[in-house]
Amino acid sequence: RLILADWLEEHGQPERAEFIRVQCQLAQADDDAPEYPALRRREQQLWLKYKSLWRTSLPPRMRDFPFRRGFVHPQGIHLTARRFLQLDEDAFADSPLWDVGLKLRGRVSLNELGGADRLRRLAGLDLDCAEVEAGRLAELLAAPTLDNLRSLGIRGGPFTLDHVQAVVESPVLGRLTRLAIRNSPLGREGAELLAVAPGLRKLSVLELIHCRLGDAGLRALMTSPHLKGLRELQVPSNGLTASAVRALAECRHLRGLRVLDLQHNSLDDDGARALALCPAVDRLTRLDLGLNRIHAPGAASLAQSPFLIRVRYLSLLGNPCANDPATVTGLRFRFGDRVTLTER
């Protein structure tokens, strides 16, 4: 893309060339890097001035998608495997990479899907693979045409330990920067399988949502030496308590964490207190503690935390503390409008 940016600049399109370079830099920069605000402002300046021109050259069906690293990047598209294979090649002409959700249903052979060259067009793939056998999932994830995949989501059941093993042993895992598993009973054993996978080393985002981890499962993950690059951890709806927060606090690998989602668990005041006193949260910009069991004492601990200094979004939505006026005042004094306590 940077080579193309050079070509565009040499051929009278310096603004588009700069936009590609700026978005490529943003994709690599942390949001608290010194250069980040200036890059973001320049991106917005170029986009506001030229978005109509750049979008006009696209087919109508592509114009509402965002641009990523300088090019339109379709996302939020959900298709059956059959429909994906039936797309015209022209559909891919205007965008180098797509994010697609695929339902593995019906009569389409997974061999047919795994052999499709258009899988090279996928940067992100969310699989709804209910009733797909572990061996068949392993075959799909071993497809050589998935060489551009960087984000993988899997949902649907039954999702057994054999399915987890298929993900852990897949060649695609070592290229991923995001892995999301949802609505699957991983439990402690599944977490332990993930924790020892060397392929997690490039992960910056890990989402394990409604996976029955429990405190033991999260603790197993936190012992993994392969998660040092993690920037975002989402573990809502996993039955987590204060013990899980203490496991986070004891973990030495998460000092780069920016986003932590612990909503819809069983965190109480002890959990909030442990989090408030955890040095590992000193770089968090987003913290979601919604729908837990945090009362006024726990909220007060958060308001007094010496480590929650960079938080730009804190959610305590649905916690008992949101009904206490004095607690709300204390939270507002510390976090201002960065704290969410009620539905907006």
Short mmCIF file of C-alpha atoms in Angstrom, two decimals:
data_model
loop_
_atom_site.label_atom_id
_atom_site.label_comp_id
_atom_site.label_asym_id
_atom_site.label_seq_id
_atom_site.Cartn_x
_atom_site.Cartn_y
_atom_site.Cartn_z
CA ARG A 1 0.00 0.00 0.00
CA LEU A 2 2.88 2.34 0.73
CA ILE A 3 4.36 1.60 -2.69
CA LEU A 4 1.02 2.51 -4.24
CA ALA A 5 1.00 5.70 -2.15
CA ASP A 6 4.35 6.65 -3.71
CA TRP A 7 2.93 5.98 -7.18
CA LEU A 8 -0.18 8.07 -6.47
CA GLU A 9 1.94 10.98 -5.30
CA GLU A 10 4.03 10.81 -8.46
CA HIS A 11 0.86 10.79 -10.57
CA GLY A 12 -0.97 13.80 -9.19
CA GLN A 13 -2.85 12.37 -6.19
CA PRO A 14 -0.77 13.53 -3.19
CA GLU A 15 -3.80 13.76 -0.86
CA ARG A 16 -4.83 10.15 -1.43
CA ALA A 17 -1.19 9.10 -1.02
CA GLU A 18 -0.99 10.92 2.31
CA PHE A 19 -4.28 9.40 3.48
CA ILE A 20 -2.95 5.89 2.82
CA ARG A 21 0.26 6.64 4.71
CA VAL A 22 -1.55 8.23 7.66
CA GLN A 23 -4.01 5.36 8.05
CA CYS A 24 -1.19 2.82 7.80
CA GLN A 25 0.66 4.68 10.57
CA LEU A 26 -2.47 4.78 12.72
CA ALA A 27 -2.94 1.04 12.29
CA GLN A 28 0.49 0.49 13.83
CA ALA A 29 0.42 3.17 16.58
CA ASP A 30 -0.90 2.84 20.12
CA ASP A 31 -3.63 5.33 20.95
CA ASP A 32 -1.46 6.84 23.69
CA ALA A 33 1.59 7.27 21.46
CA PRO A 34 2.80 10.90 21.23
CA GLU A 35 2.18 11.04 17.48
CA TYR A 36 -1.31 9.52 17.64
CA PRO A 37 -3.41 12.70 18.16
CA ALA A 38 -1.74 14.53 15.26
CA LEU A 39 -2.17 11.53 12.97
CA ARG A 40 -5.84 11.22 13.91
CA ARG A 41 -6.46 14.92 13.28
CA ARG A 42 -4.78 14.73 9.89
CA GLU A 43 -6.77 11.63 8.97
CA GLN A 44 -10.01 13.46 9.80
CA GLN A 45 -8.97 16.57 7.86
CA LEU A 46 -8.23 14.58 4.73
CA TRP A 47 -11.35 12.45 5.10
CA LEU A 48 -13.73 15.37 5.56
CA LYS A 49 -12.29 17.16 2.56
CA TYR A 50 -12.02 14.28 0.10
CA LYS A 51 -14.42 11.53 1.24
CA SER A 52 -17.06 12.45 -1.34
CA LEU A 53 -14.53 12.25 -4.15
CA TRP A 54 -13.07 8.96 -3.00
CA ARG A 55 -16.48 7.39 -2.39
CA THR A 56 -17.89 8.51 -5.74
CA SER A 57 -15.42 6.28 -7.55
CA LEU A 58 -16.81 3.22 -5.72
CA PRO A 59 -19.87 1.13 -6.63
CA PRO A 60 -22.96 2.22 -4.62
CA ARG A 61 -22.89 -0.97 -2.54
CA MET A 62 -19.41 -0.10 -1.23
CA ARG A 63 -19.81 3.58 -0.39
CA ASP A 64 -21.02 3.26 3.19
CA PHE A 65 -18.18 1.07 4.41
CA PRO A 66 -15.25 2.61 6.34
CA PHE A 67 -11.76 3.02 4.93
CA ARG A 68 -8.95 1.08 6.57
CA ARG A 69 -5.29 1.58 5.75
CA GLY A 70 -6.30 3.84 2.88
CA PHE A 71 -8.91 1.66 1.14
CA VAL A 72 -12.57 0.84 1.58
CA HIS A 73 -12.89 -2.18 3.87
CA PRO A 74 -16.27 -3.98 3.82
CA GLN A 75 -17.30 -5.29 7.24
CA GLY A 76 -20.41 -6.49 9.03
CA ILE A 77 -21.31 -8.65 6.02
CA HIS A 78 -22.97 -11.96 6.95
CA LEU A 79 -23.45 -14.63 4.31
CA THR A 80 -23.95 -18.34 3.98
CA ALA A 81 -20.93 -20.17 2.63
CA ARG A 82 -22.86 -20.84 -0.58
CA ARG A 83 -23.68 -17.16 -1.09
CA PHE A 84 -20.06 -16.20 -0.45
CA LEU A 85 -18.90 -18.63 -3.14
CA GLN A 86 -21.50 -17.29 -5.55
CA LEU A 87 -20.31 -13.66 -5.31
CA ASP A 88 -19.02 -12.27 -8.59
CA GLU A 89 -15.30 -11.59 -8.74
CA ASP A 90 -16.21 -7.98 -9.55
CA ALA A 91 -17.49 -7.65 -5.97
CA PHE A 92 -13.87 -7.76 -4.76
CA ALA A 93 -12.44 -5.39 -7.34
CA ASP A 94 -12.63 -2.21 -5.26
CA SER A 95 -11.37 -3.44 -1.91
CA PRO A 96 -8.19 -5.41 -1.17
CA LEU A 97 -9.55 -7.04 2.01
CA TRP A 98 -12.92 -7.77 3.63
CA ASP A 99 -14.30 -8.78 7.04
CA VAL A 100 -17.02 -11.40 6.55
CA GLY A 101 -19.26 -13.53 8.74
CA LEU A 102 -19.99 -16.97 7.28
CA LYS A 103 -22.66 -19.45 8.28
CA LEU A 104 -21.46 -22.97 7.68
CA ARG A 105 -24.80 -24.50 6.79
CA GLY A 106 -26.45 -26.44 4.02
CA ARG A 107 -24.88 -28.55 1.31
CA VAL A 108 -21.77 -26.52 0.53
CA SER A 109 -18.72 -28.68 1.09
CA LEU A 110 -16.12 -27.28 3.46
CA ASN A 111 -13.56 -28.58 0.99
CA GLU A 112 -15.11 -26.36 -1.66
CA LEU A 113 -14.95 -23.37 0.69
CA GLY A 114 -11.41 -24.12 1.87
CA GLY A 115 -10.19 -24.35 -1.70
CA ALA A 116 -11.69 -21.04 -2.77
CA ASP A 117 -9.03 -18.54 -3.77
CA ARG A 118 -11.25 -15.66 -2.65
CA LEU A 119 -10.46 -16.57 0.96
CA ARG A 120 -7.28 -14.57 0.32
CA ARG A 121 -9.53 -11.50 0.34
CA LEU A 122 -10.41 -12.01 4.00
CA ALA A 123 -8.71 -10.04 6.75
CA GLY A 124 -11.48 -10.94 9.18
CA LEU A 125 -13.62 -14.08 9.35
CA ASP A 126 -16.41 -14.80 11.85
CA LEU A 127 -17.58 -18.40 11.60
CA ASP A 128 -21.00 -19.56 12.74
CA CYS A 129 -20.13 -23.21 12.79
CA ALA A 130 -22.92 -24.95 14.70
CA GLU A 131 -22.66 -28.72 14.35
CA VAL A 132 -19.42 -28.61 12.36
CA GLU A 133 -17.14 -31.45 13.44
CA ALA A 134 -13.78 -30.53 14.94
CA GLY A 135 -11.89 -32.30 12.16
CA ARG A 136 -13.74 -30.37 9.49
CA LEU A 137 -13.06 -27.09 11.30
CA ALA A 138 -9.37 -27.99 11.43
CA GLU A 139 -9.35 -28.62 7.67
CA LEU A 140 -10.93 -25.24 6.96
CA LEU A 141 -8.52 -23.36 9.22
CA ALA A 142 -5.61 -25.09 7.49
CA ALA A 143 -6.60 -23.66 4.09
CA PRO A 144 -3.51 -22.02 2.54
CA THR A 145 -5.75 -19.32 1.05
CA LEU A 146 -6.37 -17.87 4.54
CA ASP A 147 -2.90 -16.33 4.48
CA ASN A 148 -4.21 -12.75 4.90
CA LEU A 149 -6.48 -13.56 7.84
CA ARG A 150 -5.74 -11.53 10.97
CA SER A 151 -9.06 -11.70 12.84
CA LEU A 152 -10.97 -14.91 13.59
CA GLY A 153 -14.26 -15.27 15.43
CA ILE A 154 -15.98 -18.58 16.18
CA ARG A 155 -19.42 -19.18 17.58
CA GLY A 156 -21.95 -21.95 17.67
CA GLY A 157 -22.09 -25.32 19.31
CA PRO A 158 -21.39 -27.94 20.19
CA PHE A 159 -17.90 -26.53 20.68
CA THR A 160 -15.82 -29.19 22.41
CA LEU A 161 -12.22 -29.38 23.57
CA ASP A 162 -11.46 -31.00 20.21
CA HIS A 163 -12.69 -27.82 18.53
CA VAL A 164 -10.41 -25.75 20.78
CA GLN A 165 -7.54 -28.03 19.84
CA ALA A 166 -8.35 -27.51 16.16
CA VAL A 167 -8.01 -23.75 16.65
CA VAL A 168 -4.85 -24.08 18.75
CA GLU A 169 -3.11 -26.29 16.18
CA SER A 170 -4.24 -24.37 13.10
CA PRO A 171 -1.54 -22.61 11.04
CA VAL A 172 -3.72 -19.50 10.93
CA LEU A 173 -3.47 -18.93 14.70
CA GLY A 174 0.09 -17.63 14.52
CA ARG A 175 -0.99 -14.84 12.14
CA LEU A 176 -3.96 -13.62 14.15
CA THR A 177 -4.10 -10.32 15.99
CA ARG A 178 -7.69 -10.97 17.14
CA LEU A 179 -9.33 -14.16 18.37
CA ALA A 180 -12.96 -14.24 19.52
CA ILE A 181 -14.85 -17.29 20.80
CA ARG A 182 -18.46 -16.78 21.81
CA ASN A 183 -21.24 -18.82 23.37
CA SER A 184 -19.06 -21.89 23.72
CA PRO A 185 -18.49 -23.84 26.96
CA LEU A 186 -14.70 -23.66 27.03
CA GLY A 187 -14.45 -23.79 30.80
CA ARG A 188 -11.15 -24.16 32.61
CA GLU A 189 -9.87 -26.97 30.37
CA GLY A 190 -10.45 -24.98 27.19
CA ALA A 191 -8.70 -21.97 28.72
CA GLU A 192 -5.73 -24.15 29.64
CA LEU A 193 -5.46 -25.39 26.05
CA LEU A 194 -5.45 -21.83 24.77
CA ALA A 195 -2.95 -20.66 27.36
CA VAL A 196 -0.18 -22.96 26.15
CA ALA A 197 -0.60 -22.14 22.44
CA PRO A 198 2.50 -20.33 21.10
CA GLY A 199 0.36 -19.03 18.25
CA LEU A 200 -1.17 -16.46 20.60
CA ARG A 201 1.98 -14.35 20.56
CA LYS A 202 0.70 -11.87 17.98
CA LEU A 203 -2.71 -11.42 19.60
CA SER A 204 -3.66 -7.90 20.55
CA VAL A 205 -7.38 -8.65 21.07
CA LEU A 206 -8.81 -11.70 22.88
CA GLU A 207 -12.58 -12.07 23.28
CA LEU A 208 -13.98 -15.00 25.23
CA ILE A 209 -17.66 -14.18 25.67
CA HIS A 210 -20.08 -16.43 27.54
CA CYS A 211 -17.56 -19.27 27.61
CA ARG A 212 -18.02 -20.49 31.22
CA LEU A 213 -14.43 -19.67 32.08
CA GLY A 214 -14.96 -19.13 35.77
CA ASP A 215 -12.17 -17.80 37.94
CA ALA A 216 -10.00 -20.88 37.33
CA GLY A 217 -10.24 -20.47 33.56
CA LEU A 218 -9.22 -16.83 33.60
CA ARG A 219 -6.40 -17.59 36.03
CA ALA A 220 -5.13 -20.27 33.61
CA LEU A 221 -5.11 -17.74 30.78
CA MET A 222 -3.28 -15.19 32.89
CA THR A 223 -0.41 -17.63 33.41
CA SER A 224 0.21 -17.77 29.65
CA PRO A 225 3.56 -16.31 28.60
CA HIS A 226 2.19 -15.86 25.06
CA LEU A 227 -0.19 -12.97 25.79
CA LYS A 228 2.37 -10.24 26.37
CA GLY A 229 1.13 -8.27 23.35
CA LEU A 230 -2.49 -8.20 24.50
CA ARG A 231 -4.12 -4.77 24.26
CA GLU A 232 -7.78 -5.73 24.64
CA LEU A 233 -9.33 -8.43 26.83
CA GLN A 234 -13.08 -9.07 26.72
CA VAL A 235 -14.43 -11.70 29.10
CA PRO A 236 -18.07 -10.80 29.83
CA SER A 237 -20.61 -13.36 31.07
CA ASN A 238 -18.12 -15.86 32.45
CA GLY A 239 -19.12 -16.06 36.12
CA LEU A 240 -16.03 -14.17 37.26
CA THR A 241 -15.59 -12.98 40.86
CA ALA A 242 -12.99 -11.03 42.83
CA SER A 243 -10.64 -14.00 42.53
CA ALA A 244 -10.45 -13.47 38.77
CA VAL A 245 -9.57 -9.80 39.28
CA ARG A 246 -6.78 -10.81 41.65
CA ALA A 247 -5.47 -13.12 38.92
CA LEU A 248 -5.37 -10.11 36.60
CA ALA A 249 -3.57 -8.11 39.25
CA GLU A 250 -0.95 -10.81 39.71
CA CYS A 251 -0.32 -11.20 35.98
CA ARG A 252 2.92 -9.61 34.79
CA HIS A 253 2.08 -9.91 31.09
CA LEU A 254 -0.75 -7.40 30.83
CA ARG A 255 0.95 -4.07 31.37
CA GLY A 256 0.05 -3.08 27.81
CA LEU A 257 -3.69 -3.63 28.29
CA ARG A 258 -5.85 -0.77 26.98
CA VAL A 259 -9.37 -2.24 27.02
CA LEU A 260 -10.84 -4.51 29.70
CA ASP A 261 -14.43 -5.77 29.49
CA LEU A 262 -15.69 -7.54 32.63
CA GLN A 263 -19.38 -6.81 32.26
CA HIS A 264 -22.14 -9.21 33.29
CA ASN A 265 -20.05 -11.18 35.78
CA SER A 266 -20.26 -11.52 39.59
CA LEU A 267 -17.78 -8.86 40.65
CA ASP A 268 -18.55 -7.34 44.04
CA ASP A 269 -16.92 -4.64 46.15
CA ASP A 270 -13.87 -6.83 46.78
CA GLY A 271 -13.45 -7.24 43.03
CA ALA A 272 -13.74 -3.50 42.42
CA ARG A 273 -11.24 -2.81 45.21
CA ALA A 274 -8.76 -5.33 43.80
CA LEU A 275 -9.09 -3.74 40.38
CA ALA A 276 -8.65 -0.23 41.74
CA LEU A 277 -5.37 -1.26 43.40
CA CYS A 278 -4.05 -3.21 40.38
CA PRO A 279 -0.99 -1.58 38.74
CA ALA A 280 -1.76 -3.45 35.52
CA VAL A 281 -4.71 -1.11 34.81
CA ASP A 282 -2.61 2.04 34.65
CA ARG A 283 -2.77 2.13 30.84
CA LEU A 284 -6.46 1.29 30.45
CA THR A 285 -8.50 3.66 28.33
CA ARG A 286 -11.76 1.63 28.49
CA LEU A 287 -13.08 -0.35 31.45
CA ASP A 288 -16.51 -1.98 31.40
CA LEU A 289 -17.84 -3.21 34.75
CA GLY A 290 -21.51 -3.04 33.83
CA LEU A 291 -24.08 -5.48 35.24
CA ASN A 292 -22.03 -6.66 38.20
CA ARG A 293 -22.64 -6.42 41.98
CA ILE A 294 -20.65 -3.34 42.87
CA HIS A 295 -22.07 -1.22 45.70
CA ALA A 296 -20.97 2.14 47.11
CA PRO A 297 -17.73 0.93 48.81
CA GLY A 298 -16.46 -0.68 45.61
CA ALA A 299 -17.32 2.35 43.53
CA ALA A 300 -15.52 4.56 46.05
CA SER A 301 -12.40 2.44 45.61
CA LEU A 302 -12.55 2.99 41.86
CA ALA A 303 -13.00 6.73 42.34
CA GLN A 304 -9.91 6.81 44.57
CA SER A 305 -7.75 4.50 42.44
CA PRO A 306 -4.21 5.79 41.82
CA PHE A 307 -3.97 3.68 38.66
CA LEU A 308 -7.10 4.50 36.64
CA ILE A 309 -5.49 7.64 35.33
CA ARG A 310 -5.96 7.20 31.56
CA VAL A 311 -9.52 5.89 31.49
CA ARG A 312 -11.65 7.64 28.90
CA TYR A 313 -14.66 5.35 29.34
CA LEU A 314 -15.78 3.62 32.54
CA SER A 315 -19.10 1.78 32.68
CA LEU A 316 -20.83 0.87 35.94
CA LEU A 317 -24.18 0.52 34.24
CA GLY A 318 -26.60 -1.76 36.11
CA ASN A 319 -24.61 -1.91 39.37
CA PRO A 320 -26.25 -1.08 42.73
CA CYS A 321 -23.79 1.81 43.19
CA ALA A 322 -25.52 3.67 40.35
CA ASN A 323 -28.54 4.19 42.62
CA ASP A 324 -26.62 5.92 45.41
CA PRO A 325 -26.50 9.73 44.93
CA ALA A 326 -23.38 10.26 47.05
CA THR A 327 -21.52 7.55 45.16
CA VAL A 328 -22.58 9.00 41.82
CA THR A 329 -21.29 12.40 42.92
CA GLY A 330 -17.91 10.92 43.87
CA LEU A 331 -17.59 9.10 40.58
CA ARG A 332 -18.55 12.18 38.61
CA PHE A 333 -16.03 14.25 40.53
CA ARG A 334 -13.24 11.82 39.61
CA PHE A 335 -14.23 10.78 36.08
CA GLY A 336 -16.66 13.45 34.88
CA ASP A 337 -18.67 12.40 31.83
CA ARG A 338 -16.24 9.54 31.21
CA VAL A 339 -18.26 7.36 33.61
CA THR A 340 -21.54 5.75 32.50
CA LEU A 341 -24.02 4.89 35.25
CA THR A 342 -27.38 4.92 33.48
CA GLU A 343 -28.71 4.33 30.00
CA ARG A 344 -28.30 7.38 27.78
#
